[in-house]
Short mmCIF file of C-alpha atoms and ligand atoms in Angstrom, two decimals:
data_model
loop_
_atom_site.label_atom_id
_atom_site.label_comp_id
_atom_site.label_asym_id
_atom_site.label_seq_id
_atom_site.Cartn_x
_atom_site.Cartn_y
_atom_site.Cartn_z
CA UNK S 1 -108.41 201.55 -133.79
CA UNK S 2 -106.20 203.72 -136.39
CA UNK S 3 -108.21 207.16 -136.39
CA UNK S 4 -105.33 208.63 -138.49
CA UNK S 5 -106.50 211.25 -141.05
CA UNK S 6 -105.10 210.91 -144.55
CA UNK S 7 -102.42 213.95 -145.43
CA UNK S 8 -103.81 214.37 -149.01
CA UNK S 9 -107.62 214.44 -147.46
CA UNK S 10 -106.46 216.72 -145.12
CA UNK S 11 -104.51 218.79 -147.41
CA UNK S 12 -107.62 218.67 -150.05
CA UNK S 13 -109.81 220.09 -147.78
CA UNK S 14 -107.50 223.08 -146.49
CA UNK S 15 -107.24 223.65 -150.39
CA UNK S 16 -111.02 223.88 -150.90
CA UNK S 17 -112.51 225.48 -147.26
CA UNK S 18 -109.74 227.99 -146.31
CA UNK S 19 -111.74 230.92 -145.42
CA UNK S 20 -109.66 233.19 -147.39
CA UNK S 21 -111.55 236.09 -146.18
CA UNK S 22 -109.95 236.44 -142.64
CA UNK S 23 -106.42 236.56 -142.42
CA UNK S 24 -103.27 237.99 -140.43
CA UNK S 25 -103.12 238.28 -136.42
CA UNK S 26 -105.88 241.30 -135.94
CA UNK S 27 -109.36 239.07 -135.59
CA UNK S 28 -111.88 241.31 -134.56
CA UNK S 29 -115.80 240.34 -134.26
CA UNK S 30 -116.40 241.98 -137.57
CA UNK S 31 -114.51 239.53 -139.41
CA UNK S 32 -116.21 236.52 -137.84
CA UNK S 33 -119.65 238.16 -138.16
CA UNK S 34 -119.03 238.73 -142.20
CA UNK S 35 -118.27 234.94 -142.50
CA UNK S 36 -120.61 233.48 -140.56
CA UNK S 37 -123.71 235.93 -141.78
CA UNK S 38 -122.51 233.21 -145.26
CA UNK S 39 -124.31 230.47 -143.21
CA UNK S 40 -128.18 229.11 -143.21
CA UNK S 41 -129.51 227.01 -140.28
CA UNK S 42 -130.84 223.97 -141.77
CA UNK S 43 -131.07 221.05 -140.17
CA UNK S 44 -127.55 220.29 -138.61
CA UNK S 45 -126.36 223.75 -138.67
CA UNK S 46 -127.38 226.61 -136.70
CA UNK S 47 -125.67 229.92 -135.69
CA UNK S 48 -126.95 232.23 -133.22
CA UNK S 49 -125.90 234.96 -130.34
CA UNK S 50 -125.94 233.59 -127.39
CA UNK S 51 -125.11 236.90 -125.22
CA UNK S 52 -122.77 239.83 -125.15
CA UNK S 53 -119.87 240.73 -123.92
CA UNK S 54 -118.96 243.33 -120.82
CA UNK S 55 -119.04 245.99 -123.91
CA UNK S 56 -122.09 244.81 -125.40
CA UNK S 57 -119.96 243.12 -128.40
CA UNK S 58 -122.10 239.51 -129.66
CA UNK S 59 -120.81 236.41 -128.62
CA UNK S 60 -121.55 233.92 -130.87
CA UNK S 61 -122.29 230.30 -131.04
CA UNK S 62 -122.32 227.87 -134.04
CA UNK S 63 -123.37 224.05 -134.04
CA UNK S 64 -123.16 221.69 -136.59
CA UNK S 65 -124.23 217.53 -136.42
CA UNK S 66 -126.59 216.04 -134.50
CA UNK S 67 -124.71 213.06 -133.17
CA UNK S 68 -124.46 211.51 -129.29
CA UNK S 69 -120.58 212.58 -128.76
CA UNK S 70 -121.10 216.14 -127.80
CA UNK S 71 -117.48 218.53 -128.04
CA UNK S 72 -117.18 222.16 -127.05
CA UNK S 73 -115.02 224.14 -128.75
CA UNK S 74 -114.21 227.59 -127.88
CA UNK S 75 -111.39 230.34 -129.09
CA UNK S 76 -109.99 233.76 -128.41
CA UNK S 77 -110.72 234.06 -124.99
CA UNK S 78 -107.44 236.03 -124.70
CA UNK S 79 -108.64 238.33 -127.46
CA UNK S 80 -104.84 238.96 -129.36
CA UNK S 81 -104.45 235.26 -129.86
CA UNK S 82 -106.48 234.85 -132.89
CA UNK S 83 -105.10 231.56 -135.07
CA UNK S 84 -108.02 229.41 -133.20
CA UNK S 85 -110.55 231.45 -134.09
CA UNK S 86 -109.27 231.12 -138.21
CA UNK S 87 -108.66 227.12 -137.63
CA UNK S 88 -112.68 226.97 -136.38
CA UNK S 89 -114.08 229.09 -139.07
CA UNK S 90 -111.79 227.27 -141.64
CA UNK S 91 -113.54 224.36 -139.63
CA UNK S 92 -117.33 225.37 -140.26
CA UNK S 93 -116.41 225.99 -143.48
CA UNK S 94 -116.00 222.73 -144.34
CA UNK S 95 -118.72 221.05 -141.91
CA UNK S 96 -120.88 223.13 -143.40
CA UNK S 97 -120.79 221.63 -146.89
CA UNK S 98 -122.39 217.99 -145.68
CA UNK S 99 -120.95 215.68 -148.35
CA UNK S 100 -118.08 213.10 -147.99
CA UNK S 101 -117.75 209.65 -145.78
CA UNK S 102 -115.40 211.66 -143.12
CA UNK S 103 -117.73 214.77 -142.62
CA UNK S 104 -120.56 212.54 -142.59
CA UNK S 105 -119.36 210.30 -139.86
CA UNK S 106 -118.52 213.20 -137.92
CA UNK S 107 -121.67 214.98 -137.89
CA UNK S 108 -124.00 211.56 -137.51
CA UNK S 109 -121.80 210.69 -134.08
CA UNK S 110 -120.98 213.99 -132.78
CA UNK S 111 -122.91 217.54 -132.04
CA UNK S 112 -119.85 220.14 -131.81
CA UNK S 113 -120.55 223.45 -130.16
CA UNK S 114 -118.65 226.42 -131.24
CA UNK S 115 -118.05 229.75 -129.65
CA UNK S 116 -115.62 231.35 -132.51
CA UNK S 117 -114.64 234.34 -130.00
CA UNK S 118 -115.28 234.37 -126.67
CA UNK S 119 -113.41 237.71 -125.65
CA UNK S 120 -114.59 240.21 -128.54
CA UNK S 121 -113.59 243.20 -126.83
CA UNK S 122 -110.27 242.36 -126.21
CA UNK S 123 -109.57 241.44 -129.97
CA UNK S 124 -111.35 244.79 -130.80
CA UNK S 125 -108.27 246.18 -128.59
CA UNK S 126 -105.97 243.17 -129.31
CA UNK S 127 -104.98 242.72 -125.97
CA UNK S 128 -105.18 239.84 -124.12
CA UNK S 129 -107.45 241.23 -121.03
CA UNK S 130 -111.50 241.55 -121.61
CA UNK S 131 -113.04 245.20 -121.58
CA UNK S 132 -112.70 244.98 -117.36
CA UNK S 133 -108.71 244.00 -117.96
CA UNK S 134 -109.90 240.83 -116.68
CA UNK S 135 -108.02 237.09 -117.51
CA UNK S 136 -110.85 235.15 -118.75
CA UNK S 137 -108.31 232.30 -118.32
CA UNK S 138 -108.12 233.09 -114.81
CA UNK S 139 -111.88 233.69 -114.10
CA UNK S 140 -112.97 230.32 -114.19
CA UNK S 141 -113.60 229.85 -110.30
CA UNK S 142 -114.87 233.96 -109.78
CA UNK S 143 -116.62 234.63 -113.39
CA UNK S 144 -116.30 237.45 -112.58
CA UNK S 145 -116.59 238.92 -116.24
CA UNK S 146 -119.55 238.26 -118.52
CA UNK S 147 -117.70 236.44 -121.01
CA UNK S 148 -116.50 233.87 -118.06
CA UNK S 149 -120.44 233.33 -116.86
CA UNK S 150 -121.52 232.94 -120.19
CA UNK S 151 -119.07 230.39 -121.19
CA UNK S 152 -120.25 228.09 -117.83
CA UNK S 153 -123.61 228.63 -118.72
CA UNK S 154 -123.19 226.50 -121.88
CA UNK S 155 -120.72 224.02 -120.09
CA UNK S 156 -123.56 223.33 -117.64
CA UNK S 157 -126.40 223.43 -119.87
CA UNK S 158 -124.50 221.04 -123.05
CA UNK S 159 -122.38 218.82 -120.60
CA UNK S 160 -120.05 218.20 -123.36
CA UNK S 161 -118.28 214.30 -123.43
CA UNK S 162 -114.62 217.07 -124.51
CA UNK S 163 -114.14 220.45 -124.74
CA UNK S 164 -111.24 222.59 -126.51
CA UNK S 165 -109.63 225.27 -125.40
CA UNK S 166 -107.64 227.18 -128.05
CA UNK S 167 -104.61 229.68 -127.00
CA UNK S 168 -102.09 231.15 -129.37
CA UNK S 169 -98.30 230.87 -127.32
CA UNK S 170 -95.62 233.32 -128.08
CA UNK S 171 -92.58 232.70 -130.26
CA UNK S 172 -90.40 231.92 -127.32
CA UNK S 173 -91.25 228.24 -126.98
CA UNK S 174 -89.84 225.31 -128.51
CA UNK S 175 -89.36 222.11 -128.07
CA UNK S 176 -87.58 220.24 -125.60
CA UNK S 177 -84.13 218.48 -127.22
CA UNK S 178 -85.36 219.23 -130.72
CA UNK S 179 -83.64 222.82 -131.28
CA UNK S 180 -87.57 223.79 -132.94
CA UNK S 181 -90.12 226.06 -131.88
CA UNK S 182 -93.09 224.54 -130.20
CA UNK S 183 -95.45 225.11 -133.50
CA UNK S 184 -98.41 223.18 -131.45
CA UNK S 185 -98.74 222.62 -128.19
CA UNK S 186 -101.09 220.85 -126.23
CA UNK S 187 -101.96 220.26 -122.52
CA UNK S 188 -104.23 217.98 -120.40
CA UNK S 189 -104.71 220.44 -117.65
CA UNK S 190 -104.25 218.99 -113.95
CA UNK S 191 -107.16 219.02 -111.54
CA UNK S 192 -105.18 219.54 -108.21
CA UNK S 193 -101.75 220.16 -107.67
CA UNK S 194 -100.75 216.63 -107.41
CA UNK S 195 -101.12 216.60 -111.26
CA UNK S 196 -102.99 213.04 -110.72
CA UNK S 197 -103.80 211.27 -113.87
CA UNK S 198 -107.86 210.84 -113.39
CA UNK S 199 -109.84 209.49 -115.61
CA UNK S 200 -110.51 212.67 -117.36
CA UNK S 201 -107.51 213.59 -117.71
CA UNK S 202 -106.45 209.74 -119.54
CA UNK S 203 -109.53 211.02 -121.68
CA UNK S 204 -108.16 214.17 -122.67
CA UNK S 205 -104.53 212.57 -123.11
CA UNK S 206 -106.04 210.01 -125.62
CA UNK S 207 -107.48 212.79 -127.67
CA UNK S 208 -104.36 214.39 -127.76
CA UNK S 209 -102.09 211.62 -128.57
CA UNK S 210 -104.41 210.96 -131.95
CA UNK S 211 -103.70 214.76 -132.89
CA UNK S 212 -100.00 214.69 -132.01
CA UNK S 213 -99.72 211.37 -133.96
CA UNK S 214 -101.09 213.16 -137.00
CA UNK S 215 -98.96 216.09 -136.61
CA UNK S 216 -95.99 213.92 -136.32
CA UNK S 217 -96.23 213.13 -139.80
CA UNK S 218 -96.38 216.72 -140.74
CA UNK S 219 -94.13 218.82 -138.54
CA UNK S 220 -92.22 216.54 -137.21
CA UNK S 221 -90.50 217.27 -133.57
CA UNK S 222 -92.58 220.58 -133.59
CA UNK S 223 -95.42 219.77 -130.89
CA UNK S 224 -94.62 220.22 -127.65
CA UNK S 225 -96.37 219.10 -124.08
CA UNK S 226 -97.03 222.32 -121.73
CA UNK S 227 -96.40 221.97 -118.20
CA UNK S 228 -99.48 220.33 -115.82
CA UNK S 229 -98.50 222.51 -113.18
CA UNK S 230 -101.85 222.86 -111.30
CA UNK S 231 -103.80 226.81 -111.89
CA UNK S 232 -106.48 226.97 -109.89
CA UNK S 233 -108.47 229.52 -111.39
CA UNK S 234 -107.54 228.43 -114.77
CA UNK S 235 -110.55 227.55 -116.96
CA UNK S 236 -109.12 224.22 -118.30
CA UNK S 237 -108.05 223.35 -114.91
CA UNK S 238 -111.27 223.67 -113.40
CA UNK S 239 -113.85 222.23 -116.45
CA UNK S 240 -111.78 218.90 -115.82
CA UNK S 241 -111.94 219.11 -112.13
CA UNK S 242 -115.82 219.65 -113.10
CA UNK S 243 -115.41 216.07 -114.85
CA UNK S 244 -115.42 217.56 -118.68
CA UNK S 245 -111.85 216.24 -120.67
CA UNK S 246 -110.53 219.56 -122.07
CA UNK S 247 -107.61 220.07 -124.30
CA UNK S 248 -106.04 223.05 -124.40
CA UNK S 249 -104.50 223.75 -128.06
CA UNK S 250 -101.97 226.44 -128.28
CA UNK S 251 -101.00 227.68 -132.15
CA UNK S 252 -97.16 228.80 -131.44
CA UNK S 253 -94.50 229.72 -133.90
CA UNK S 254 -93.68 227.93 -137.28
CA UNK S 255 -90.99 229.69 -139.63
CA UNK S 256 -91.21 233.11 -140.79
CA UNK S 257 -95.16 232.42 -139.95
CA UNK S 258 -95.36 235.75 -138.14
CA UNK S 259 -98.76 236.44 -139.03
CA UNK S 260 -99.79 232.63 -138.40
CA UNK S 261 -101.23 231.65 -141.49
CA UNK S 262 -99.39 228.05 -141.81
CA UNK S 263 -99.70 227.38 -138.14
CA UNK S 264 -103.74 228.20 -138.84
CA UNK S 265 -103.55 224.31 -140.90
CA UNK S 266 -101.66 222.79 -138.33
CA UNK S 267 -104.41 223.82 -136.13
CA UNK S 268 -107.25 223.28 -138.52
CA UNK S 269 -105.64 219.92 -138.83
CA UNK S 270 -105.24 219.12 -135.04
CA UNK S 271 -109.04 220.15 -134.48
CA UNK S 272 -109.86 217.80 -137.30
CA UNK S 273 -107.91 214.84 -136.26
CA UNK S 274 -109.54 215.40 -132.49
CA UNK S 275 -113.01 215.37 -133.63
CA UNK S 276 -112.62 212.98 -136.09
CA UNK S 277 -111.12 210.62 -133.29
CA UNK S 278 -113.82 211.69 -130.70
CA UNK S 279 -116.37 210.54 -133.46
CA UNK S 280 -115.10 207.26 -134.07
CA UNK S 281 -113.81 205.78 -131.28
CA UNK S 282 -115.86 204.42 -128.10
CA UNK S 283 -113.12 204.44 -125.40
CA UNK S 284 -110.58 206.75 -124.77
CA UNK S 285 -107.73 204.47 -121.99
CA UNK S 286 -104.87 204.69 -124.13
CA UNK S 287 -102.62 207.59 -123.23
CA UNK S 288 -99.13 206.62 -122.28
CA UNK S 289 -97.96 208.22 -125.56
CA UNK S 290 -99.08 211.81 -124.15
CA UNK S 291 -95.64 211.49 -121.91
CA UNK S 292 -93.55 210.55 -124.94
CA UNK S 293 -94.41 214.45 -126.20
CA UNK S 294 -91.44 216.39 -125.25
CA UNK S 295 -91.84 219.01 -123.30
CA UNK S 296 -92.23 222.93 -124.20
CA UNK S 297 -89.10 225.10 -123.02
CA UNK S 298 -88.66 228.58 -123.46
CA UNK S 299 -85.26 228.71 -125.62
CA UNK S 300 -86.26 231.21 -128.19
CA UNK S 301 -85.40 234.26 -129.63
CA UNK S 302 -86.79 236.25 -132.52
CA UNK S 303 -83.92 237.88 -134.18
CA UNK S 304 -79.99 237.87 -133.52
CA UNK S 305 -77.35 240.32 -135.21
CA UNK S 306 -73.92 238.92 -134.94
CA UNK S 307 -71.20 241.45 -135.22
CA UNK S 308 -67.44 240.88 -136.02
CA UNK S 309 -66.44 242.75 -133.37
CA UNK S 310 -68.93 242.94 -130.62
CA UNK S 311 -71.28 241.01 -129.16
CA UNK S 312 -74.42 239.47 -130.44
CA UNK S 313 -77.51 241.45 -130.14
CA UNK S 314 -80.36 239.42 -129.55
CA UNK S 315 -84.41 240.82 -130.25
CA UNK S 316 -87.87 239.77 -129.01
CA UNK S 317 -90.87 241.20 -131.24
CA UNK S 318 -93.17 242.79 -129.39
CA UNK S 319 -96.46 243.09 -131.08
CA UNK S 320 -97.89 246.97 -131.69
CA UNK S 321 -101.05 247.63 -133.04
CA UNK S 322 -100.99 250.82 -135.27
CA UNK S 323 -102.92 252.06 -137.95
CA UNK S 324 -104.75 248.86 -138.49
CA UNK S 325 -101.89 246.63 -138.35
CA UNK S 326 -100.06 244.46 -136.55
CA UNK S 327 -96.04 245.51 -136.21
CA UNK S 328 -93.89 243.54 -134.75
CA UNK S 329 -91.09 245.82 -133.07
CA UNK S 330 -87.56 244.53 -132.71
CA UNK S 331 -87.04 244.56 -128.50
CA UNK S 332 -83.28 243.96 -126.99
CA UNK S 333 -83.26 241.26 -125.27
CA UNK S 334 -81.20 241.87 -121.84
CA UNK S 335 -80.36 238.81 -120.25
CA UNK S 336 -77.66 236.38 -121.43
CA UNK S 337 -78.83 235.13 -124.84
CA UNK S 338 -75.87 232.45 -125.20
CA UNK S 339 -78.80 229.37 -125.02
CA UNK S 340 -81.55 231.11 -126.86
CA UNK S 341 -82.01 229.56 -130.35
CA UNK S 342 -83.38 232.72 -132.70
CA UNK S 343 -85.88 232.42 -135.35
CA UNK S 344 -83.57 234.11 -137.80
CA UNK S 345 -80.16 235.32 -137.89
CA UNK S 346 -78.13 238.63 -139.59
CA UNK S 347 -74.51 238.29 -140.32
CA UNK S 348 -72.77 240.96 -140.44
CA UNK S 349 -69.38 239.96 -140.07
CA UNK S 350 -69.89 238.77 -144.30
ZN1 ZN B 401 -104.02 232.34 -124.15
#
């Protein structure tokens, strides 16, 4: 069955639900708060706090439908990697408004969970760590940190049928034999270091082949397939171990989309396409296209001078935050930059 979203429904809706209000890298719980304070529970929407985090910040959690196919989606739980939590509000924003024939058939067959920032201490600070410097994506078999109990406590209590796991990656990836960044990449984690496709993993595969179809159409040769290298304290890792399919989504870089605002559709759009799928279909066995996605390399640079005389200069960003804003800081890169591909170029030898 052809799940494949329209492009000019798609693009409608980004048009008309865009939550224009939140913007630009620095996501804090404020912003999330003012937008979802918009909503009313009514009878397939409901927003609540659903616990705190190691600083006492909310965590919040949104659901919308009431159908069988329950999906767990959950962002920012590194707290500076913000373009998940815009795709999901962009998201309620338009599940919210219960009108057309998609929408409908999404929220009669599926109940979708939504914890909009899971880490709201660390995108206070904007830094990737929670308030106890601790890797929520590395707490999964510990929980050690509130934020890490809290999101188990709902995995056990909703036993979701998929869950998504959304992670911004940094402008160093592209894709493999496409000279392009990696502008989304996915990953059906591994559940032991054999990388053994299980069932749940073909699950999570066939949810991501629908998306990467989709994307195809859009930014062509620009999604990229993340290593399956086992983690063992990853949180992906483990839910599927656990038996829940979990994609992991990771917003990377598109051009001169520093703050992420384009790559915020593409994601917007992948979400969509995944739940949309989920919704409709009633098995999930075909996944031999999720080895045909090339795979993400690190070949990328931000920012090379070339010189007449000398050698090229190459620079990494590094991200600052000061007065309220994100800068991004020209590094030198050290190491040999002859393979790197770089976002943009200077001349100066014209
Ligand atoms: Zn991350």
């Amino acid at each position: 069955m052809n799940t494949t979203l329209e492009l000019g429904y798609i693009n409608g809706i980004i048009k008309n639900h865009k939550e224009n209000s939140i913007y630009g890298r620095w996501i804090r719980l404020s912003d999330v708060e003012k937008v979802l304070s918009k909503f009313e529970n009514s009878s397939y929407f409901s927003s609540k706090i659903i616990g705190n985090s190691e600083d006492s910040r909310n965590i919040h959690e949104v659901t919308i439908g009431n159908g069988s196919k329950k999906i767990l989606i959950w962002t920012q739980m590194h707290g500076n990697e913000s373009t998940g939590t815009k795709a999901v509000i962009d998201l309620i924003n338009y599940l919210y408004k219960l009108k057309d024939k998609i929408r409908l058939q999404i929220l009669t067959n599926a109940t979708i969970k939504i914890i909009p920032l899971l880490n709201p201490d660390g995108a206070e600070y904007y830094t990737r760590y929670n308030a106890n410097s601790i890797d929520l994506n590395r707490d999964a078999v510990n929980k050690d940190a509130a934020e890490s109990k809290l999101l188990r406590k709902v995995l056990d209590n909703f036993k979701p049928d998929f869950c998504f796991n959304l992670h911004d990656q940094r402008t160093i990836f592209g894709v493999e034999g496409e000279n392009k960044p990696a502008t989304i990449s996915f990953l059906a984690p591994s559940e032991e270091s054999s990388r053994k496709v299980t069932n749940t993993r073909i699950k999570t595969m066939n949810v991501i082949c629908s998306m990467n179809k989709l994307l195809q159409e859009i930014i062509p040769g620009q999604v990229g397939r993340y290593s399956d290298e086992f983690y063992p304290t990853a949180t992906g890792d483990n839910f599927q171990k656990l038996g829940f399919p979990t994609i992991l989504i990771e917003s990377g870089h598109f051009k001169d989309d520093y703050q992420r605002e384009t790559v915020r559709n593409f994601t917007f759009m992948s979400l969509l396409q995944g739940i949309y799928h989920i919704s409709s279909v009633k098995n999930f066995n075909d996944y031999q296209d999720y080895f045909k996605i090339p795979n993400n390399v690190k070949n990328f640079g931000d920012l090379l001078h070339i010189y007449p005389n000398k050698e090229n200069v190459g620079y990494l960003y590094e991200e600052i935050l000061e007065e309220n804003l994100i800068k991004f800081i020209p590094k030198m890169i050290k190491e040999d930059i002859s393979n790197l591909i770089f976002h943009k170029e200077i001349d100066f030898v014209r």
